[in-house]
mmCIF file of C-alpha atoms in Angstrom:
data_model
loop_
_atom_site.group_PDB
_atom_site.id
_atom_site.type_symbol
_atom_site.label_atom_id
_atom_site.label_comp_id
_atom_site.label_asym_id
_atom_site.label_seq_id
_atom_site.Cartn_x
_atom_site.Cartn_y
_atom_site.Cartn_z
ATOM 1 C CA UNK Z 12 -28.141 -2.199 -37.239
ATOM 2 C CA UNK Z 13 -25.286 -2.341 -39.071
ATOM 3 C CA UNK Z 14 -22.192 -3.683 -37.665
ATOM 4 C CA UNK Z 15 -19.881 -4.692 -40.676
ATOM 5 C CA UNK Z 16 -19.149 -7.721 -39.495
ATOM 6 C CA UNK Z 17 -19.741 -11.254 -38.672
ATOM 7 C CA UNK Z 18 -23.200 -12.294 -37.052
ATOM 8 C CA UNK Z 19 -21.091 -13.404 -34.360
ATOM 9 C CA UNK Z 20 -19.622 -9.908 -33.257
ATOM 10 C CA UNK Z 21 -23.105 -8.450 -33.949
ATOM 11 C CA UNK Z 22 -25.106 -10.593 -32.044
ATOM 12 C CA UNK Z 23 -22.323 -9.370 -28.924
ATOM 13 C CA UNK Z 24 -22.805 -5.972 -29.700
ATOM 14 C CA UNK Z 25 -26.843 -5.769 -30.176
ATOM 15 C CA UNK Z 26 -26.957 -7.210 -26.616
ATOM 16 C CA UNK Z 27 -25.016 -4.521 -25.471
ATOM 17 C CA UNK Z 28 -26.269 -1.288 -27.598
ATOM 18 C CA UNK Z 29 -29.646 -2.344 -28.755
ATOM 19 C CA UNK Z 30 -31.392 -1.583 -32.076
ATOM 20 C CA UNK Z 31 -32.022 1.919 -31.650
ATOM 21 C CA UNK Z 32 -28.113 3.457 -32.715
ATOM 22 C CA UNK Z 33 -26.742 2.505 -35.679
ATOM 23 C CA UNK Z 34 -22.819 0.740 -34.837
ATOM 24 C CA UNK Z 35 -19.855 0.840 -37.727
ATOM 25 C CA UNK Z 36 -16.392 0.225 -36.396
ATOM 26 C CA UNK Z 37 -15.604 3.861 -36.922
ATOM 27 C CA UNK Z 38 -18.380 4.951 -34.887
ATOM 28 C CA UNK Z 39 -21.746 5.279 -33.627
ATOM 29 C CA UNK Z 40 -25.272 7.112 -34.956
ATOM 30 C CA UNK Z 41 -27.757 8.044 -33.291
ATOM 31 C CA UNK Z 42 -31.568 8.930 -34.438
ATOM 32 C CA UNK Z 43 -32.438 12.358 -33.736
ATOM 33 C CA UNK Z 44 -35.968 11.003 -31.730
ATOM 34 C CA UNK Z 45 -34.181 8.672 -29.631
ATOM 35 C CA UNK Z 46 -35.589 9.159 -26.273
ATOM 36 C CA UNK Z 47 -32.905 10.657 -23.155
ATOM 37 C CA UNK Z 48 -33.720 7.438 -21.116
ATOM 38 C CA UNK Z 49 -32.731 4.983 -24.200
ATOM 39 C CA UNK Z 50 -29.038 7.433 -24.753
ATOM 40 C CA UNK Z 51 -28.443 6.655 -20.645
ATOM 41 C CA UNK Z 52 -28.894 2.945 -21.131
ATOM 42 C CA UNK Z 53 -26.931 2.308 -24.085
ATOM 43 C CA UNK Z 54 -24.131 4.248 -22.222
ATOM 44 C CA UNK Z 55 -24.132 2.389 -19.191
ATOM 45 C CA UNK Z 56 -23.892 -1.061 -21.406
ATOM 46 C CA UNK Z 57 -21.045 0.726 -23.399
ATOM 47 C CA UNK Z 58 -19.635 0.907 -20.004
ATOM 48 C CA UNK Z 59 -20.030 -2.816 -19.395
ATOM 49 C CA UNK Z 60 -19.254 -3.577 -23.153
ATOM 50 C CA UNK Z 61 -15.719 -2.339 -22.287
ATOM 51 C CA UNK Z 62 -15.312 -4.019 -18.618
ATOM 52 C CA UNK Z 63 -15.978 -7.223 -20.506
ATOM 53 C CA UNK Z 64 -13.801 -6.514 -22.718
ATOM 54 C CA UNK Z 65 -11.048 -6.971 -20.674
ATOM 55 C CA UNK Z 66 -12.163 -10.019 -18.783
ATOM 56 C CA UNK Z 67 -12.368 -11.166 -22.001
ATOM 57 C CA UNK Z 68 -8.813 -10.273 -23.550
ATOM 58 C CA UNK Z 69 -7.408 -11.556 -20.192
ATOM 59 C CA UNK Z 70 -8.869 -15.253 -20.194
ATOM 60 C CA UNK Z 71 -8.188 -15.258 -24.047
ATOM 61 C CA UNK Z 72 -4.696 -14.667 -23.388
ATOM 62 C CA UNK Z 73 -4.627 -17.182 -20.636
ATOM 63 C CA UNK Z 74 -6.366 -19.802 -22.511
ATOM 64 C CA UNK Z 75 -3.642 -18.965 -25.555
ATOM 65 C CA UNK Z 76 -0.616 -19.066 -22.967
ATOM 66 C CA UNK Z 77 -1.792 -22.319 -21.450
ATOM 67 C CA UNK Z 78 -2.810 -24.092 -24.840
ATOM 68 C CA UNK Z 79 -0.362 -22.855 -27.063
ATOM 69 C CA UNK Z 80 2.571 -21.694 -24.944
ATOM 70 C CA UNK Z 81 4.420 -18.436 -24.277
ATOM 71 C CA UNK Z 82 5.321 -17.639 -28.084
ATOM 72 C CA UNK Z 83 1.138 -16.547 -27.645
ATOM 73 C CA UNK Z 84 1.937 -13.141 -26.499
ATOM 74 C CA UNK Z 85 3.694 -12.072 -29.480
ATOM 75 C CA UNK Z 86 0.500 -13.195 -31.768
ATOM 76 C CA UNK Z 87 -1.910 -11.510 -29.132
ATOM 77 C CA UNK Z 88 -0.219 -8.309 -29.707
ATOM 78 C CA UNK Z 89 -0.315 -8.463 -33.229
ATOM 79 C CA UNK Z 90 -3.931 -9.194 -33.272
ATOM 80 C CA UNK Z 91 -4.808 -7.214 -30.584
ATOM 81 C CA UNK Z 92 -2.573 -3.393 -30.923
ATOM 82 C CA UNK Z 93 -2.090 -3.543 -27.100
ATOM 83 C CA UNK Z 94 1.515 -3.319 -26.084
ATOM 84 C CA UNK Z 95 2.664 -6.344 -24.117
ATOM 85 C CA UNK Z 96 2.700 -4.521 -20.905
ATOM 86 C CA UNK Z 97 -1.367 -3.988 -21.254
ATOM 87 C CA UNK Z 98 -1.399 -8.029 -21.607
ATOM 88 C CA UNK Z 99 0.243 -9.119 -18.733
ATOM 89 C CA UNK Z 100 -1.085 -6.769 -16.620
ATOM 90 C CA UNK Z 101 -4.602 -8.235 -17.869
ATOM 91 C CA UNK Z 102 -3.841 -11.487 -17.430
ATOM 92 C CA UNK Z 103 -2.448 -11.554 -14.329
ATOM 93 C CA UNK Z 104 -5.695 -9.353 -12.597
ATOM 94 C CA UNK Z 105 -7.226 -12.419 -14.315
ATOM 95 C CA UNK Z 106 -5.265 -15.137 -12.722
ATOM 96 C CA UNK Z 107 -5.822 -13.478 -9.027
ATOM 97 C CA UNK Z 108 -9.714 -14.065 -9.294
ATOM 98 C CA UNK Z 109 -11.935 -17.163 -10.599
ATOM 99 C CA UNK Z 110 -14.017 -16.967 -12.585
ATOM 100 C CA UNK Z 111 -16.915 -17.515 -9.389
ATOM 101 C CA UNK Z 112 -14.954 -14.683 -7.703
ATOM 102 C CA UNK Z 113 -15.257 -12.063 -9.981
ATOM 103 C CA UNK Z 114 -18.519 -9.379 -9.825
ATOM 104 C CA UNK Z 115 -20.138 -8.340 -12.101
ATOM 105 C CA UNK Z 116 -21.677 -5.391 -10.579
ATOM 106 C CA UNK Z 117 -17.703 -4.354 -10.032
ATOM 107 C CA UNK Z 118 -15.667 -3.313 -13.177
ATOM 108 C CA UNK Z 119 -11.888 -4.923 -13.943
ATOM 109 C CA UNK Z 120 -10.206 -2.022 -12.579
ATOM 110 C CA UNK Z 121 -11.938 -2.672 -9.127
ATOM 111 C CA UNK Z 122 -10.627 -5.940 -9.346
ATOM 112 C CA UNK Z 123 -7.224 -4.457 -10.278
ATOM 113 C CA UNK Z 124 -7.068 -2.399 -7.232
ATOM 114 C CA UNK Z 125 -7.491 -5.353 -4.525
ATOM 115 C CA UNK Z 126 -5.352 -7.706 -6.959
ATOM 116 C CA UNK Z 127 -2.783 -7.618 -4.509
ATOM 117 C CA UNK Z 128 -4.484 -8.216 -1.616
ATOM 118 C CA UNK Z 129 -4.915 -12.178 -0.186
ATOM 119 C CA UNK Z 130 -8.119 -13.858 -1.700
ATOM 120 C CA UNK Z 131 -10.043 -13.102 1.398
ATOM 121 C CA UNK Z 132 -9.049 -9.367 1.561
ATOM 122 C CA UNK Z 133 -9.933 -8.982 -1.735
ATOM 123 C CA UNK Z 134 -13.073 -10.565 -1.540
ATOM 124 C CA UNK Z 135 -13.891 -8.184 1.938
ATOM 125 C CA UNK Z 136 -12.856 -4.961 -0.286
ATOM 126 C CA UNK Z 137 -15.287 -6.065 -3.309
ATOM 127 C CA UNK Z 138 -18.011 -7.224 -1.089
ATOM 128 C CA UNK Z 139 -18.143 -3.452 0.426
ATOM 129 C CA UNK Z 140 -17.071 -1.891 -2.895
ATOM 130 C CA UNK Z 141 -20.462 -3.105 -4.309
ATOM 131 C CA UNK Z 142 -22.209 -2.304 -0.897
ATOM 132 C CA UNK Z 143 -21.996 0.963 -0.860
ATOM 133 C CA UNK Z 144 -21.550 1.324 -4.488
ATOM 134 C CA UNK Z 145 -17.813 2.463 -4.766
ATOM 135 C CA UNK Z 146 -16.163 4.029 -8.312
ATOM 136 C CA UNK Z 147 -12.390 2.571 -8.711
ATOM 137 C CA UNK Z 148 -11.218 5.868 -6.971
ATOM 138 C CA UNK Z 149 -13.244 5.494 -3.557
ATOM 139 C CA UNK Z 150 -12.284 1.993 -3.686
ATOM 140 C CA UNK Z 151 -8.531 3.113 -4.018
ATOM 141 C CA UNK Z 152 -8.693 5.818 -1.595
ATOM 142 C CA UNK Z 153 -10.888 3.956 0.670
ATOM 143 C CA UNK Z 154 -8.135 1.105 0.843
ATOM 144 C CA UNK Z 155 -5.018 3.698 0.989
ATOM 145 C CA UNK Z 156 -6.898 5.106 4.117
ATOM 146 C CA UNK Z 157 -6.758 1.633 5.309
ATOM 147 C CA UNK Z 158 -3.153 1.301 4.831
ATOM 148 C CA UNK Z 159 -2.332 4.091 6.510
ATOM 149 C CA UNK Z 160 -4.138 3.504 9.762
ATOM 150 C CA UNK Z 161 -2.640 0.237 9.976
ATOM 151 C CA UNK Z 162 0.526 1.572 9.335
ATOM 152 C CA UNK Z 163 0.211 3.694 12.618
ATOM 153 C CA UNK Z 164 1.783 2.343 15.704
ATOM 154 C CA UNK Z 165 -1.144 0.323 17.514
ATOM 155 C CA UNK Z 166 -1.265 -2.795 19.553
ATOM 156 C CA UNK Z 167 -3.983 -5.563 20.439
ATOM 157 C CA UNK Z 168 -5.686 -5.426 23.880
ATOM 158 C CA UNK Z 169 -4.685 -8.235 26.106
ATOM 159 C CA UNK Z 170 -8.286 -10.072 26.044
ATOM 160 C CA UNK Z 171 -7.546 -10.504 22.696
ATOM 161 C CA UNK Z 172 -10.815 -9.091 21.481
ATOM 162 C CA UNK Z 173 -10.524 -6.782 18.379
ATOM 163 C CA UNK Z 174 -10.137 -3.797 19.467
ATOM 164 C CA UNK Z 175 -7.065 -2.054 18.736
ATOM 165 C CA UNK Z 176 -5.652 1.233 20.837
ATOM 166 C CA UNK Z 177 -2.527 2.862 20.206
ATOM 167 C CA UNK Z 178 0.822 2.540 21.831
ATOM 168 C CA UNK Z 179 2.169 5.880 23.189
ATOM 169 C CA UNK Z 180 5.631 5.698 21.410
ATOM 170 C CA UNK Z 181 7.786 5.877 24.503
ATOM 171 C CA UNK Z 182 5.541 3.964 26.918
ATOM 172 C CA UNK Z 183 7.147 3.479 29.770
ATOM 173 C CA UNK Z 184 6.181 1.832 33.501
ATOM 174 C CA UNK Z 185 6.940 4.643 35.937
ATOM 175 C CA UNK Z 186 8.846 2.856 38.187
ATOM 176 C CA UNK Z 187 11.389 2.356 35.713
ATOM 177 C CA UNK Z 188 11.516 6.244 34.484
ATOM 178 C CA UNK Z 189 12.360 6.487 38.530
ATOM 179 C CA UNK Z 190 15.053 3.960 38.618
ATOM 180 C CA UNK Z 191 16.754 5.812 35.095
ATOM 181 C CA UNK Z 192 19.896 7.739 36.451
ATOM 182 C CA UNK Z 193 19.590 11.326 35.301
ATOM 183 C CA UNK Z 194 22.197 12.424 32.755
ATOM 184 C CA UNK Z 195 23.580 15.487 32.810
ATOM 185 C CA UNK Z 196 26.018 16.357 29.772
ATOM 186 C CA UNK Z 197 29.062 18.583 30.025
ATOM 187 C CA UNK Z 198 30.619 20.536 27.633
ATOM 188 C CA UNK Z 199 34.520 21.425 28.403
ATOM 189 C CA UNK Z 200 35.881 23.936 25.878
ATOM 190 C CA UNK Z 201 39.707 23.033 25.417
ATOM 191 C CA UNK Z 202 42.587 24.089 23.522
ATOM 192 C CA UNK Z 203 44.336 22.292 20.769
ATOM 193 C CA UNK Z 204 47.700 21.564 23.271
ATOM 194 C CA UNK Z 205 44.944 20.493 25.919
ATOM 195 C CA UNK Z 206 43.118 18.064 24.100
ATOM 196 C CA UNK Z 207 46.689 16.529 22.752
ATOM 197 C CA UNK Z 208 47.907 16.468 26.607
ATOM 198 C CA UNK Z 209 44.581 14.810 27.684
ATOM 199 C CA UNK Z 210 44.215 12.169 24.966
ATOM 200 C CA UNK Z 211 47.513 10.853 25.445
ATOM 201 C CA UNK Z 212 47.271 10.942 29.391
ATOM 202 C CA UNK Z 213 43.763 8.899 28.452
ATOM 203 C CA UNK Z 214 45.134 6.810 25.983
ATOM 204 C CA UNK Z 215 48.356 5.551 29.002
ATOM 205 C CA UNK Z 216 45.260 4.734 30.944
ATOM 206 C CA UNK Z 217 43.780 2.569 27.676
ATOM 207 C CA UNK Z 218 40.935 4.856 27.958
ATOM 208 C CA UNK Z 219 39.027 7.338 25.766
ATOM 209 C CA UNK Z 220 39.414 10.509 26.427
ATOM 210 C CA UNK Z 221 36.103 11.456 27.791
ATOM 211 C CA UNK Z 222 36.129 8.253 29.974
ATOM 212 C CA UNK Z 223 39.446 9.294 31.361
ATOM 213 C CA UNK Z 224 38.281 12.891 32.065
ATOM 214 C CA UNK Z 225 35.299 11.724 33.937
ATOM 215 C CA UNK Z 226 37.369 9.222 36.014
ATOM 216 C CA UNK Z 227 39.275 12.043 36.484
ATOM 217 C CA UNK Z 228 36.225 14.342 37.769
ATOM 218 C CA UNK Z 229 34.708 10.889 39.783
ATOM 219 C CA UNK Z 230 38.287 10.955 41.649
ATOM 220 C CA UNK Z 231 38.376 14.783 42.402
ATOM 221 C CA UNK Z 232 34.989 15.114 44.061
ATOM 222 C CA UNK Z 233 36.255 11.393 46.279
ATOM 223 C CA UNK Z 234 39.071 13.542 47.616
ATOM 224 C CA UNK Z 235 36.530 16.953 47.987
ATOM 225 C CA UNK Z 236 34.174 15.195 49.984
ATOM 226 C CA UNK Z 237 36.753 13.444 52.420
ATOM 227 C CA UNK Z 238 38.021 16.779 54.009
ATOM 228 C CA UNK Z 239 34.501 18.238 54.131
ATOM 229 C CA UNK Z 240 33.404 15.273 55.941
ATOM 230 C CA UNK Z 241 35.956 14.879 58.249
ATOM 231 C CA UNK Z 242 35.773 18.794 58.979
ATOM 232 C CA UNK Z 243 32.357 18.467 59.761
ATOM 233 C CA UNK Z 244 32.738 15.819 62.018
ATOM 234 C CA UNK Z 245 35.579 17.757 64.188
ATOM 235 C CA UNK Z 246 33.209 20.740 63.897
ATOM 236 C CA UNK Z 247 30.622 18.633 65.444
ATOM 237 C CA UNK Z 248 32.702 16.991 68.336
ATOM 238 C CA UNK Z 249 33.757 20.177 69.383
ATOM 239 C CA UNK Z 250 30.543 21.973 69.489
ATOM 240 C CA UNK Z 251 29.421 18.672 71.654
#
């Protein structure tokens, strides 16, 4: 194999790609007998070849920031071509999981997704992410379906126990929907001169104006009632 470079790089990249393709840094070639099995494999470590390789930038970085100091960034984008942007963001996936918390079976960007997450939510979403043998994008839609669920309206049963069931949003003990006075609204249709009269009548009283009318309407049905009553009464002696 020819890789045009040190032994170093070579050794990294014959682990990864084998014997059978030829490697130059402009590209790859391939022997017209290689079998379909030996093309899968050295695709799948390409794969992992560039997962590493961003574990790898990352603690680089990290180790340059921490050894050397901030002024690091500017000489890891010179030697790098990745804007500084790409850096941070790979550094700080990097800084959310130790090294003994990071799966291989799992490539950076799962770790990217859960980055956010607390270490033992992340570790839960990884854990089933390699279970059931998750891409990035059922990881990601697999935790925004999460999100959203919890973002319903639900409460915890009294025993405490897990179980969650949702809150009806206007829940209500029926004794108190009983005790609620009913409200009726009114709608008075009134001319310019009437409102004027009535607001300042109101406003003598130190009242708004729809108070003052329904004071007003209170005191009218008082004096209604008093004659009715009293005529029913003197309808009643006399009958007796």
């Amino acid at each position: 194999m020819d890789t045009s470079g040190e032994p170093a790089q070579r050794d990294v990249v014959l682990s990864f790609v084998g014997t059978q393709a030829k490697v130059q840094k402009s590209g790859m070639l391939f022997p017209q007998n290689l079998p379909e099995r030996s093309w899968e494999q050295i695709g799948t470590n390409l794969r992992e070849l560039v997962n590493s390789s961003a574990w790898w930038l990352a603690d680089w970085l990290l180790f340059g920031e921490a050894t050397y100091g901030w002024r690091r960034y500017k000489e890891a984008i010179e030697r790098t071509g990745l804007d500084y942007q790409t850096l941070r963001n790979y550094a700080w996936v990097a800084r959310r999981f130790e090294h003994d918390r990071r799966r291989d079976g799992l490539s950076f960007a799962h770790h990217a997704e859960v980055a956010r997450l607390s270490p033992p939510e992340q570790d839960y979403w990884l854990r089933k992410a390699e279970q059931q043998k998750w891409s990035r994008n059922e990881l990601r839609r697999a935790l925004r379906a999460s999100l959203a669920a919890q973002s319903d309206t639900t409460e915890i049963s009294p025993s405490g126990d897990d179980e969650q069931q949702a809150a009806p949003r206007s829940a209500e003990p029926p004794a108190a929907e009983k005790r609620r006075p009913q409200v009726t609204t009114l709608t008075i249709e009134l001319s310019a001169d009437q409102l004027e009269h009535y607001s300042k009548a109101a406003a003598a009283h130190g009242l708004p104006v729809g108070e003052w009318v329904t004071q007003v309407l209170a005191t009218a049905d008082r004096h209604t009632a008093g004659p009715r009553t009293a005529d029913r009464r003197t309808a009643g002696s006399g009958t007796a």
